[in-house]
Each structure stands twice: as C-alpha cells, then as structure tokens.
Amino acid sequence: MNTSSQLCKLINVDLGERSYDIHIGRGLLQEAGKLISNLAPKARCVVVSDENVLKAHGETLGESLTQAGIEFSTLAVPAGEKSKSMEMLNSVVEGLLDAKMERGDLVIAFGGGVVGDLAGFAAAVTRRGMDFIQIPTSLLAQVDSSVGGKTGINSPHGKNLIGAFHQPLMVIADTDVLKTLSDREFKAGYAEIAKYGLINRPDFFDWLEKNRDGIFSNGAALIEAVATSCQCKADVVKEDEKENGIRALLNLGHTFGHALEGATQYDSARLVHGEGVAIGMVLAHQFSNRMNLCDMDTVNRVEAHLKACGLPTHPNEIPGQLPPAEKLLDFIAQDKKVSRGKLNFILTKGLGQSYIANDVPSSEVLSFLKETLET
Ligand SMILES: NC(=O)c1ccc[n+]([C@@H]2O[C@H](COP(=O)([O-])OP(=O)(O)OC[C@H]3O[C@@H](n4cnc5c(N)ncnc54)[C@H](O)[C@@H]3O)[C@@H](O)[C@H]2O)c1
Ligand SMILES: [Zn+2]
C-alpha cells in the first residue's frame, strides 16, 4: 500500500461475504479518504464522533476525506459511556436520516469504543442496515471493540443489553492518534492486549514482557502489538462470530472485572474498564491456582507484568469503599448463567492456557473473594 506510514500492517477478518480488512499503522488517518474512496467510490459519509476526538483529530480526518472528494457531514456526541443510551441512539439515527443517508452511503465511527458501539448500532438499524467503517482512536477500540461486529448501547438493566452483530466494511487504526490519549486510557487499553497473550498466546505474552518500553513509547512495537491483538481477535471471531462457544474466551478477566465495575457504579473516576480487566485477570489466575489448575509462578508473572505496566492488580487499589464479597458475587451471578450454584468462568491451566469452565461452584468463588478482600 502506498502510504506515508513507515510500517503498515494489514489483517483480514475472514467471515465469508462479511470479510473485511483492518489497516494498522502510523499516519493512516491522512490516508483514510483514499482508503474509503477505493472501497466505496460514490458513498457519502456521516462521521460520528465525540467532542474530544473531534477536537484532537477531526480536522485531519476532514481534510483527508475532502482531498479524496468525499462528501461528508459530522455528528458529535458527548464523550463518555453515558452516550451509549437510547436517547443518543435516537439522535444519531435521526441525524443520519436528516443527512439523507441512503443504503450504500457510509457511517464512519470515529472514536473510542463508546462511539464505535453507538455508531455501529445506529448503522445496523438505520434503513435496515447501513454500511459502516470503524476508525478507532483509543487503544481499547483499536485492539478490541472495533473488530468483531458487536455493536450496541446500555439499558438501565445493564451494559450492552441492546445491540446487534453488524460487521464494519473496514477498520482503520492509526497508532499516531493514540499520542493524544491519556496515560490512564492507554494503560487500560493495554490490559486487553495482554489478555490475548493470556488466552492462548504465551509466545505473545513473552514478547510483550520484552517489548513493554517500545509499546508504551508509541514505537514500532506498538504497531506490532495492535496487529497481533487484532489477529488474535480475528481468529476467534472467525471461528465463532456470534459467541456460541470459544468467543467467550475473550472474556478472560471480565467476570471479576465486570463485578468490580458494577460495584463502583461504572464511575470512571474510580475504575475504567481496562483497569477492571487487569485486576480481573490477576484474580482469574489466582482463583485458577486455588482450584489447583495453575501454578503460582504463572500467577506471579502475570501480576508482575501488569504492575510494571502501571495497571492495578488488586481490588484494594480501587479508591473508595467496595461492597462485601457477597455483593460482588451477586454481580457475578447477574452477569453469568447460574445453574444449581455453578458459574461459568474463563479459567486457566497455565500461561496462555485459558478455557471455558461451566461448573465453577459459587461457594468457592465466594470464599476466594472474601479472602481477597481481606488481604
Ligand atoms: N464492541 C465490542 O466488542 C467491545 C469490546 C470492548 C469494549 N467495548 C465497549 O467500549 C467502550 C469503552 O471504549 P473506550 O475505552 O475506547 O472508551 P471511550 O470511547 O469512552 O474513550 C475513552 C476516552 O478517551 C477519549 N479518546 C478516545 N480517543 C482519543 C484520542 N485519540 N485522543 C484523546 N482522547 C481520546 C474519549 O473521548 C473518551 O473520553 C465500552 O462502552 C465497552 O462496552 C465494546
Ligand atoms: Zn474488555
């Protein structure tokens, strides 16, 4: 590909007629117009984004679209999880209709996971399904949420309960845009990168341990880390697009993590998703050790790496009071299918040897949580 980026990676998500490419590299935002006009030469576009992303990178994207002769307009939503709401969905859908978008035109989701999930879902339901493109701008969105086609919003009943599987036509991940992301959000996104190593790629986890500095300084290693993460996700999604089986492995660390997010009322001042996942992954390894599945050296190694990356690894690092273990277990049980006191969990038999366990006794989880909260 003829781009100004020094290094550009291309990953294909192989889903038959819904297959698409993920472009990863530096300076790709400047190339977005060209990439889009090659894919959909006559399409008009609506860019859906949030205020922070537009302020930092809106002009670059706008210039690139204009240079490629693409007609576009912009819809801005407030930054933050609250925008994944029915009200905001309505406002985006009406905005798309106001812009006289037709089937064959394109929605561009330009932002973090919030914008990607919201704009992707708006595309899925407007005119019974419009094409859309993901231009993820947070690390979490580049390595996780922009790939795989899960779109949706939150309900008062819980997170992501209203949504659709709707695959994008293309993903453009420019690692340069991550330079304006806060340190905290960058680290949180990194937790999802480490997750892929811990699921089934111990070689990748080794590599991450050795390349931490290059990744955190936005060097070439970051592009490699994003590309490998996208490949890992693409491999899982290809096997199990609608999460009937192995896609659940992507939830490693998320059962404990979601419980902690629920327990802190999704207050991002206390805990952001990736931080919950980091703590959750350590807890999943510790719990696996308690169940005699995973050795203590592995547990210590995982914890040491996440700590070295500046991520929290224990619930007591979350500011403010946490509810008791019983309440955390309630959050877990709400999230998971429970039958006769057994829970579904992603556990591990060692580094990069995760598996889906359907028969975890809730009494064991409760004792483990009690011990954890006491230490
Ligand atoms: N669809 C999926 O498969 C999937 C997977 C994982 C997470 N998610 C969803 O993703 C969401 C979390 O995504 P997130 O962590 O990206 O949150 P986010 O979209 O709220 O972005 C985090 C913050 O960073 C800002 N930001 C984003 N890019 C920036 C940039 N380049 N420069 C400066 N600021 C920037 C945003 O404005 C926001 O304030 C959650 O709603 C979660 O449910 C979805
Ligand atoms: Zn996650």
Tab-separated table of C-alpha atoms and ligand atoms in Angstrom:
chain	number	residue	atom	x	y	z
A	1	MET	CA	0.000	0.000	0.000
A	2	ASN	CA	1.208	3.470	-0.825
A	3	THR	CA	1.014	5.303	2.498
A	4	SER	CA	3.222	7.738	4.307
A	5	SER	CA	3.373	5.392	7.287
A	6	GLN	CA	6.708	3.737	7.947
A	7	LEU	CA	5.073	0.496	8.858
A	8	CYS	CA	1.636	-0.631	7.924
A	9	LYS	CA	0.007	-3.941	8.747
A	10	LEU	CA	-2.999	-5.470	7.116
A	11	ILE	CA	-5.146	-8.071	8.857
A	12	ASN	CA	-8.119	-9.746	7.234
A	13	VAL	CA	-11.144	-10.778	9.250
A	14	ASP	CA	-12.304	-13.821	7.336
A	15	LEU	CA	-16.085	-14.021	7.564
A	16	GLY	CA	-17.105	-15.050	4.054
A	17	GLU	CA	-19.102	-12.283	2.397
A	18	ARG	CA	-18.781	-10.176	5.551
A	19	SER	CA	-14.949	-10.288	5.471
A	20	TYR	CA	-13.043	-7.048	5.900
A	21	ASP	CA	-9.554	-5.602	6.305
A	22	ILE	CA	-8.019	-3.912	9.317
A	23	HIS	CA	-5.338	-1.378	8.372
A	24	ILE	CA	-2.907	-0.626	11.185
A	25	GLY	CA	-0.075	1.887	11.070
A	26	ARG	CA	1.213	5.394	11.594
A	27	GLY	CA	-0.313	8.328	9.767
A	28	LEU	CA	-3.218	6.311	8.398
A	29	LEU	CA	-5.765	8.984	9.285
A	30	GLN	CA	-4.331	11.113	6.464
A	31	GLU	CA	-4.919	8.150	4.147
A	32	ALA	CA	-8.468	7.445	5.336
A	33	GLY	CA	-10.120	9.339	2.452
A	34	LYS	CA	-8.185	7.317	-0.139
A	35	LEU	CA	-8.886	4.016	1.587
A	36	ILE	CA	-12.595	4.836	1.814
A	37	SER	CA	-12.978	6.063	-1.754
A	38	ASN	CA	-11.238	2.915	-3.025
A	39	LEU	CA	-13.728	0.801	-1.119
A	40	ALA	CA	-16.910	2.761	-1.780
A	41	PRO	CA	-16.233	5.275	-4.583
A	42	LYS	CA	-19.588	7.058	-4.627
A	43	ALA	CA	-20.565	6.886	-0.971
A	44	ARG	CA	-21.442	9.955	1.046
A	45	CYS	CA	-20.377	9.752	4.668
A	46	VAL	CA	-21.528	10.825	8.092
A	47	VAL	CA	-18.737	10.893	10.650
A	48	VAL	CA	-19.998	10.045	14.141
A	49	SER	CA	-17.524	11.070	16.813
A	50	ASP	CA	-17.152	12.564	20.274
A	51	GLU	CA	-16.031	16.040	21.248
A	52	ASN	CA	-12.556	15.026	22.463
A	53	VAL	CA	-11.719	13.068	19.334
A	54	LEU	CA	-13.049	15.752	17.000
A	55	LYS	CA	-11.042	18.403	18.779
A	56	ALA	CA	-7.804	16.404	18.551
A	57	HIS	CA	-8.177	14.755	15.130
A	58	GLY	CA	-11.346	15.952	13.385
A	59	GLU	CA	-9.511	18.324	11.107
A	60	THR	CA	-7.063	15.681	9.870
A	61	LEU	CA	-9.858	13.273	9.003
A	62	GLY	CA	-11.908	16.056	7.397
A	63	GLU	CA	-9.009	17.118	5.181
A	64	SER	CA	-8.346	13.554	4.135
A	65	LEU	CA	-11.997	12.996	3.158
A	66	THR	CA	-12.163	16.293	1.301
A	67	GLN	CA	-8.960	15.579	-0.609
A	68	ALA	CA	-10.421	12.268	-1.719
A	69	GLY	CA	-13.537	14.077	-2.964
A	70	ILE	CA	-15.813	12.516	-0.349
A	71	GLU	CA	-18.899	14.468	0.669
A	72	PHE	CA	-19.417	14.234	4.421
A	73	SER	CA	-21.058	15.734	7.475
A	74	THR	CA	-20.334	15.244	11.165
A	75	LEU	CA	-22.423	14.234	14.177
A	76	ALA	CA	-20.819	14.828	17.578
A	77	VAL	CA	-21.945	13.069	20.764
A	78	PRO	CA	-20.726	13.873	24.273
A	79	ALA	CA	-17.658	11.846	25.322
A	80	GLY	CA	-18.212	9.009	27.773
A	81	GLU	CA	-20.188	5.849	28.448
A	82	LYS	CA	-23.459	7.771	29.020
A	83	SER	CA	-23.662	8.327	25.272
A	84	LYS	CA	-24.406	4.615	24.812
A	85	SER	CA	-28.067	5.371	25.506
A	86	MET	CA	-31.422	5.099	23.735
A	87	GLU	CA	-31.629	8.926	23.586
A	88	MET	CA	-28.271	9.233	21.886
A	89	LEU	CA	-29.067	6.339	19.535
A	90	ASN	CA	-32.228	8.162	18.514
A	91	SER	CA	-30.317	11.368	17.964
A	92	VAL	CA	-27.682	9.635	15.774
A	93	VAL	CA	-30.277	7.726	13.728
A	94	GLU	CA	-32.304	10.920	13.160
A	95	GLY	CA	-29.059	12.703	12.256
A	96	LEU	CA	-28.307	10.043	9.623
A	97	LEU	CA	-31.811	10.383	8.180
A	98	ASP	CA	-31.589	14.205	8.253
A	99	ALA	CA	-28.376	13.907	6.256
A	100	LYS	CA	-30.412	11.960	3.680
A	101	MET	CA	-28.163	8.944	4.066
A	102	GLU	CA	-29.192	6.111	1.841
A	103	ARG	CA	-28.208	2.495	1.714
A	104	GLY	CA	-24.829	2.461	0.007
A	105	ASP	CA	-23.711	5.549	1.919
A	106	LEU	CA	-21.371	5.133	4.863
A	107	VAL	CA	-21.352	5.792	8.568
A	108	ILE	CA	-17.863	6.419	9.921
A	109	ALA	CA	-17.432	5.586	13.615
A	110	PHE	CA	-14.535	7.828	14.616
A	111	GLY	CA	-13.634	7.452	18.283
A	112	GLY	CA	-13.225	5.048	21.166
A	113	GLY	CA	-15.367	2.044	21.980
A	114	VAL	CA	-18.315	4.192	23.002
A	115	VAL	CA	-18.578	5.875	19.613
A	116	GLY	CA	-17.849	2.588	17.805
A	117	ASP	CA	-20.595	0.699	19.642
A	118	LEU	CA	-23.141	3.515	19.290
A	119	ALA	CA	-22.452	4.469	15.672
A	120	GLY	CA	-22.172	0.812	14.643
A	121	PHE	CA	-25.564	0.074	16.167
A	122	ALA	CA	-27.088	3.180	14.581
A	123	ALA	CA	-25.758	1.914	11.230
A	124	ALA	CA	-27.189	-1.547	11.929
A	125	VAL	CA	-30.722	-0.257	12.455
A	126	THR	CA	-30.955	2.734	10.103
A	127	ARG	CA	-32.696	1.807	6.851
A	128	ARG	CA	-32.489	-1.832	7.988
A	129	GLY	CA	-28.725	-1.790	7.926
A	130	MET	CA	-26.208	0.678	6.502
A	131	ASP	CA	-22.536	0.059	5.844
A	132	PHE	CA	-20.084	1.482	8.322
A	133	ILE	CA	-16.375	1.919	8.851
A	134	GLN	CA	-14.514	1.914	12.121
A	135	ILE	CA	-11.750	4.446	12.703
A	136	PRO	CA	-10.884	3.545	16.308
A	137	THR	CA	-8.966	6.186	18.247
A	138	SER	CA	-8.476	4.659	21.702
A	139	LEU	CA	-6.117	1.747	22.281
A	140	LEU	CA	-9.003	-0.343	23.591
A	141	ALA	CA	-11.002	0.324	20.447
A	142	GLN	CA	-8.022	-0.444	18.170
A	143	VAL	CA	-7.288	-3.818	19.754
A	144	ASP	CA	-10.750	-4.923	20.744
A	145	SER	CA	-14.048	-3.111	20.240
A	146	SER	CA	-13.659	-2.066	16.575
A	147	VAL	CA	-13.121	-5.683	15.489
A	148	GLY	CA	-15.740	-8.396	15.578
A	149	GLY	CA	-19.025	-6.640	14.881
A	150	LYS	CA	-20.556	-6.351	18.329
A	151	THR	CA	-22.440	-3.054	18.447
A	152	GLY	CA	-24.900	-1.702	20.954
A	153	ILE	CA	-25.947	0.547	23.786
A	154	ASN	CA	-26.676	0.198	27.507
A	155	SER	CA	-30.030	-0.229	29.235
A	156	PRO	CA	-30.939	0.653	32.817
A	157	HIS	CA	-30.948	-3.168	33.164
A	158	GLY	CA	-27.251	-3.356	32.342
A	159	LYS	CA	-24.387	-2.776	29.937
A	160	ASN	CA	-24.607	-3.674	26.238
A	161	LEU	CA	-28.047	-5.271	26.584
A	162	ILE	CA	-29.452	-3.671	23.422
A	163	GLY	CA	-27.488	-4.307	20.274
A	164	ALA	CA	-26.756	-6.198	17.091
A	165	PHE	CA	-23.972	-8.046	15.374
A	166	HIS	CA	-23.030	-5.773	12.496
A	167	GLN	CA	-19.599	-6.106	10.914
A	168	PRO	CA	-17.829	-2.989	9.584
A	169	LEU	CA	-16.651	-2.755	5.956
A	170	MET	CA	-13.151	-1.793	7.059
A	171	VAL	CA	-11.185	-0.779	10.151
A	172	ILE	CA	-8.503	1.926	10.033
A	173	ALA	CA	-6.314	2.048	13.142
A	174	ASP	CA	-3.796	4.906	13.117
A	175	THR	CA	-1.460	4.443	16.078
A	176	ASP	CA	-0.368	8.101	15.833
A	177	VAL	CA	-3.762	9.244	17.141
A	178	LEU	CA	-3.042	7.402	20.393
A	179	LYS	CA	-0.496	10.110	21.256
A	180	THR	CA	-3.330	12.349	22.465
A	181	LEU	CA	-4.942	9.607	24.573
A	182	SER	CA	-4.494	9.992	28.333
A	183	ASP	CA	-1.935	7.740	30.036
A	184	ARG	CA	-4.673	6.129	32.039
A	185	GLU	CA	-6.770	5.225	28.971
A	186	PHE	CA	-3.666	3.946	27.190
A	187	LYS	CA	-2.808	1.608	30.072
A	188	ALA	CA	-6.411	0.453	30.293
A	189	GLY	CA	-6.367	-0.462	26.603
A	190	TYR	CA	-3.111	-2.320	27.140
A	191	ALA	CA	-4.859	-4.709	29.553
A	192	GLU	CA	-6.833	-6.070	26.581
A	193	ILE	CA	-3.583	-6.592	24.632
A	194	ALA	CA	-2.097	-8.620	27.499
A	195	LYS	CA	-5.370	-10.571	27.595
A	196	TYR	CA	-4.725	-12.099	24.151
A	197	GLY	CA	-1.399	-13.481	25.362
A	198	LEU	CA	-3.049	-14.933	28.431
A	199	ILE	CA	-5.909	-16.530	26.489
A	200	ASN	CA	-3.863	-18.721	24.168
A	201	ARG	CA	-0.667	-16.980	23.009
A	202	PRO	CA	2.070	-17.453	25.644
A	203	ASP	CA	4.639	-16.521	22.958
A	204	PHE	CA	2.904	-13.152	22.572
A	205	PHE	CA	2.916	-12.627	26.350
A	206	ASP	CA	6.692	-13.305	26.375
A	207	TRP	CA	7.105	-10.774	23.587
A	208	LEU	CA	5.008	-8.199	25.452
A	209	GLU	CA	7.180	-8.571	28.541
A	210	LYS	CA	10.263	-7.859	26.424
A	211	ASN	CA	8.752	-5.005	24.395
A	212	ARG	CA	6.909	-3.051	27.058
A	213	ASP	CA	9.036	0.078	26.649
A	214	GLY	CA	8.590	0.193	22.872
A	215	ILE	CA	4.844	-0.222	23.234
A	216	PHE	CA	4.423	2.430	25.903
A	217	SER	CA	6.599	4.917	23.991
A	218	ASN	CA	4.462	4.521	20.851
A	219	GLY	CA	7.319	2.857	18.968
A	220	ALA	CA	7.174	0.252	16.200
A	221	ALA	CA	6.408	-2.365	18.864
A	222	LEU	CA	3.027	-0.704	19.419
A	223	ILE	CA	2.004	-1.351	15.807
A	224	GLU	CA	3.115	-4.963	16.177
A	225	ALA	CA	1.173	-5.313	19.446
A	226	VAL	CA	-2.009	-3.819	17.940
A	227	ALA	CA	-1.700	-6.009	14.834
A	228	THR	CA	-1.149	-9.220	16.814
A	229	SER	CA	-4.097	-8.365	19.061
A	230	CYS	CA	-6.349	-7.764	16.035
A	231	GLN	CA	-5.165	-11.054	14.524
A	232	CYS	CA	-5.936	-12.916	17.761
A	233	LYS	CA	-9.403	-11.385	17.880
A	234	ALA	CA	-9.997	-12.028	14.165
A	235	ASP	CA	-9.040	-15.705	14.641
A	236	VAL	CA	-11.566	-16.139	17.449
A	237	VAL	CA	-14.336	-14.203	15.666
A	238	LYS	CA	-13.816	-16.232	12.503
A	239	GLU	CA	-14.441	-19.446	14.448
A	240	ASP	CA	-17.375	-18.163	16.459
A	241	GLU	CA	-18.833	-14.891	15.151
A	242	LYS	CA	-21.936	-14.842	17.371
A	243	GLU	CA	-20.419	-16.156	20.603
A	244	ASN	CA	-21.902	-19.602	20.786
A	245	GLY	CA	-18.618	-21.066	22.025
A	246	ILE	CA	-14.954	-20.040	22.012
A	247	ARG	CA	-15.590	-16.304	21.585
A	248	ALA	CA	-16.345	-16.415	25.330
A	249	LEU	CA	-12.575	-16.808	25.888
A	250	LEU	CA	-12.302	-13.089	25.100
A	251	ASN	CA	-13.998	-12.567	28.461
A	252	LEU	CA	-10.911	-13.678	30.396
A	253	GLY	CA	-10.704	-11.401	33.452
A	254	HIS	CA	-14.063	-9.858	32.594
A	255	THR	CA	-16.238	-11.777	35.058
A	256	PHE	CA	-14.391	-10.373	38.063
A	257	GLY	CA	-13.757	-7.128	36.178
A	258	HIS	CA	-17.432	-6.500	35.385
A	259	ALA	CA	-18.344	-7.226	39.009
A	260	LEU	CA	-15.866	-4.559	40.125
A	261	GLU	CA	-17.180	-2.118	37.519
A	262	GLY	CA	-20.729	-2.775	38.758
A	263	ALA	CA	-19.629	-2.404	42.366
A	264	THR	CA	-18.169	1.032	41.574
A	265	GLN	CA	-21.316	2.053	39.629
A	266	TYR	CA	-19.280	2.415	36.439
A	267	ASP	CA	-17.713	5.517	37.956
A	268	SER	CA	-14.711	6.055	35.687
A	269	ALA	CA	-13.049	8.271	38.289
A	270	ARG	CA	-12.678	5.075	40.370
A	271	LEU	CA	-12.286	2.371	37.741
A	272	VAL	CA	-12.215	2.218	33.959
A	273	HIS	CA	-12.985	-0.994	32.091
A	274	GLY	CA	-9.398	-1.996	31.276
A	275	GLU	CA	-8.348	-1.499	34.902
A	276	GLY	CA	-11.182	-3.816	35.967
A	277	VAL	CA	-9.953	-6.324	33.370
A	278	ALA	CA	-6.360	-6.102	34.686
A	279	ILE	CA	-7.491	-6.822	38.247
A	280	GLY	CA	-9.917	-9.436	36.927
A	281	MET	CA	-7.181	-11.278	35.005
A	282	VAL	CA	-4.991	-11.469	38.105
A	283	LEU	CA	-7.972	-12.721	40.125
A	284	ALA	CA	-8.810	-15.306	37.437
A	285	HIS	CA	-5.225	-16.622	37.646
A	286	GLN	CA	-5.234	-16.613	41.442
A	287	PHE	CA	-8.575	-18.381	41.501
A	288	SER	CA	-7.299	-20.944	38.972
A	289	ASN	CA	-4.361	-21.538	41.320
A	290	ARG	CA	-6.749	-22.010	44.235
A	291	MET	CA	-8.578	-24.637	42.160
A	292	ASN	CA	-5.216	-26.402	41.588
A	293	LEU	CA	-5.272	-25.585	37.892
A	294	CYS	CA	-2.491	-23.032	37.504
A	295	ASP	CA	0.944	-22.808	39.165
A	296	MET	CA	1.879	-19.887	41.409
A	297	ASP	CA	4.843	-18.834	39.223
A	298	THR	CA	2.425	-18.042	36.409
A	299	VAL	CA	0.159	-16.077	38.741
A	300	ASN	CA	3.127	-14.033	39.981
A	301	ARG	CA	4.402	-13.454	36.451
A	302	VAL	CA	1.057	-12.123	35.209
A	303	GLU	CA	0.677	-9.862	38.224
A	304	ALA	CA	4.256	-8.543	37.918
A	305	HIS	CA	3.828	-7.670	34.248
A	306	LEU	CA	0.549	-5.795	34.699
A	307	LYS	CA	2.012	-3.941	37.689
A	308	ALA	CA	5.086	-2.984	35.663
A	309	CYS	CA	2.706	-1.509	33.067
A	310	GLY	CA	1.183	0.695	35.757
A	311	LEU	CA	-2.100	-1.205	35.952
A	312	PRO	CA	-3.900	-2.031	39.205
A	313	THR	CA	-3.808	-5.736	40.113
A	314	HIS	CA	-5.787	-5.910	43.376
A	315	PRO	CA	-9.292	-4.674	44.281
A	316	ASN	CA	-7.865	-2.701	47.229
A	317	GLU	CA	-6.203	-0.341	44.710
A	318	ILE	CA	-9.660	0.938	43.692
A	319	PRO	CA	-10.304	4.213	45.510
A	320	GLY	CA	-13.250	4.235	47.926
A	321	GLN	CA	-15.141	1.503	49.720
A	322	LEU	CA	-16.005	-1.745	47.915
A	323	PRO	CA	-19.096	-3.750	48.846
A	324	PRO	CA	-18.653	-7.082	50.666
A	325	ALA	CA	-17.791	-10.318	48.842
A	326	GLU	CA	-21.453	-11.443	48.840
A	327	LYS	CA	-22.438	-8.368	46.855
A	328	LEU	CA	-19.620	-8.904	44.355
A	329	LEU	CA	-20.832	-12.479	43.895
A	330	ASP	CA	-24.338	-11.116	43.187
A	331	PHE	CA	-22.865	-9.003	40.395
A	332	ILE	CA	-21.108	-12.076	39.006
A	333	ALA	CA	-24.259	-14.187	39.183
A	334	GLN	CA	-26.260	-11.461	37.408
A	335	ASP	CA	-23.721	-11.426	34.617
A	336	LYS	CA	-23.415	-15.182	34.198
A	337	LYS	CA	-25.733	-18.103	33.732
A	338	VAL	CA	-26.030	-19.833	37.054
A	339	SER	CA	-27.396	-23.311	37.364
A	340	ARG	CA	-27.573	-25.090	40.722
A	341	GLY	CA	-24.906	-22.901	42.275
A	342	LYS	CA	-22.441	-23.361	39.381
A	343	LEU	CA	-20.961	-20.428	37.470
A	344	ASN	CA	-19.415	-20.004	34.021
A	345	PHE	CA	-15.872	-18.685	34.187
A	346	ILE	CA	-12.805	-18.386	31.999
A	347	LEU	CA	-10.085	-20.166	33.966
A	348	THR	CA	-6.536	-21.114	33.039
A	349	LYS	CA	-4.288	-24.151	33.316
A	350	GLY	CA	-1.141	-22.049	32.932
A	351	LEU	CA	0.265	-19.156	30.914
A	352	GLY	CA	-1.831	-18.831	27.751
A	353	GLN	CA	-3.908	-21.924	28.522
A	354	SER	CA	-7.343	-20.468	29.189
A	355	TYR	CA	-10.521	-22.471	28.846
A	356	ILE	CA	-14.235	-22.115	29.467
A	357	ALA	CA	-15.309	-23.691	32.761
A	358	ASN	CA	-19.057	-24.201	33.157
A	359	ASP	CA	-19.119	-25.761	36.570
A	360	VAL	CA	-17.408	-23.391	38.975
A	361	PRO	CA	-19.010	-23.664	42.436
A	362	SER	CA	-20.214	-20.237	43.560
A	363	SER	CA	-19.264	-21.182	47.154
A	364	GLU	CA	-15.591	-21.411	46.042
A	365	VAL	CA	-15.806	-18.029	44.353
A	366	LEU	CA	-17.327	-16.515	47.472
A	367	SER	CA	-14.585	-17.870	49.772
A	368	PHE	CA	-11.951	-16.658	47.315
A	369	LEU	CA	-13.466	-13.161	47.158
A	370	LYS	CA	-13.680	-12.986	50.962
A	371	GLU	CA	-10.001	-13.921	51.306
A	372	THR	CA	-9.022	-11.466	48.560
A	373	LEU	CA	-10.885	-8.544	50.089
A	374	GLU	CA	-9.302	-9.252	53.490
A	375	THR	CA	-5.727	-9.085	52.151
B	1	LIG	N1	-17.983	-3.962	20.718
B	1	LIG	C1	-17.083	-4.648	21.398
B	1	LIG	O1	-16.695	-5.760	21.024
B	1	LIG	C2	-16.492	-4.033	22.624
B	1	LIG	C3	-15.371	-4.620	23.211
B	1	LIG	C4	-14.804	-3.991	24.316
B	1	LIG	C5	-15.351	-2.802	24.803
B	1	LIG	N2	-16.458	-2.274	24.205
B	1	LIG	C6	-17.042	-1.011	24.683
B	1	LIG	O2	-16.083	0.015	24.503
B	1	LIG	C7	-16.353	1.060	25.420
B	1	LIG	C8	-15.061	1.535	26.016
B	1	LIG	O3	-14.249	2.036	24.987
B	1	LIG	P1	-13.082	3.091	25.276
B	1	LIG	O4	-12.245	2.614	26.392
B	1	LIG	O5	-12.456	3.406	23.976
B	1	LIG	O6	-13.888	4.330	25.856
B	1	LIG	P2	-14.329	5.738	25.217
B	1	LIG	O7	-14.867	5.590	23.868
B	1	LIG	O8	-15.181	6.380	26.246
B	1	LIG	O9	-12.938	6.508	25.135
B	1	LIG	C9	-12.237	6.818	26.313
B	1	LIG	C10	-11.939	8.313	26.407
B	1	LIG	O10	-10.861	8.608	25.539
B	1	LIG	C11	-11.219	9.684	24.669
B	1	LIG	N3	-10.479	9.462	23.432
B	1	LIG	C12	-10.637	8.457	22.538
B	1	LIG	N4	-9.683	8.522	21.613
B	1	LIG	C13	-8.904	9.594	21.898
B	1	LIG	C14	-7.741	10.166	21.324
B	1	LIG	N5	-7.145	9.616	20.265
B	1	LIG	N6	-7.233	11.263	21.897
B	1	LIG	C15	-7.786	11.806	23.020
B	1	LIG	N7	-8.867	11.300	23.625
B	1	LIG	C16	-9.421	10.206	23.067
B	1	LIG	C17	-12.721	9.627	24.550
B	1	LIG	O11	-13.253	10.880	24.205
B	1	LIG	C18	-13.106	9.210	25.969
B	1	LIG	O12	-13.127	10.333	26.809
B	1	LIG	C19	-17.312	0.489	26.450
B	1	LIG	O13	-18.579	1.036	26.243
B	1	LIG	C20	-17.326	-1.000	26.153
B	1	LIG	O14	-18.561	-1.608	26.459
B	1	LIG	C21	-17.029	-2.865	23.130
B	2	ZN	ZN	-12.900	-5.758	27.679
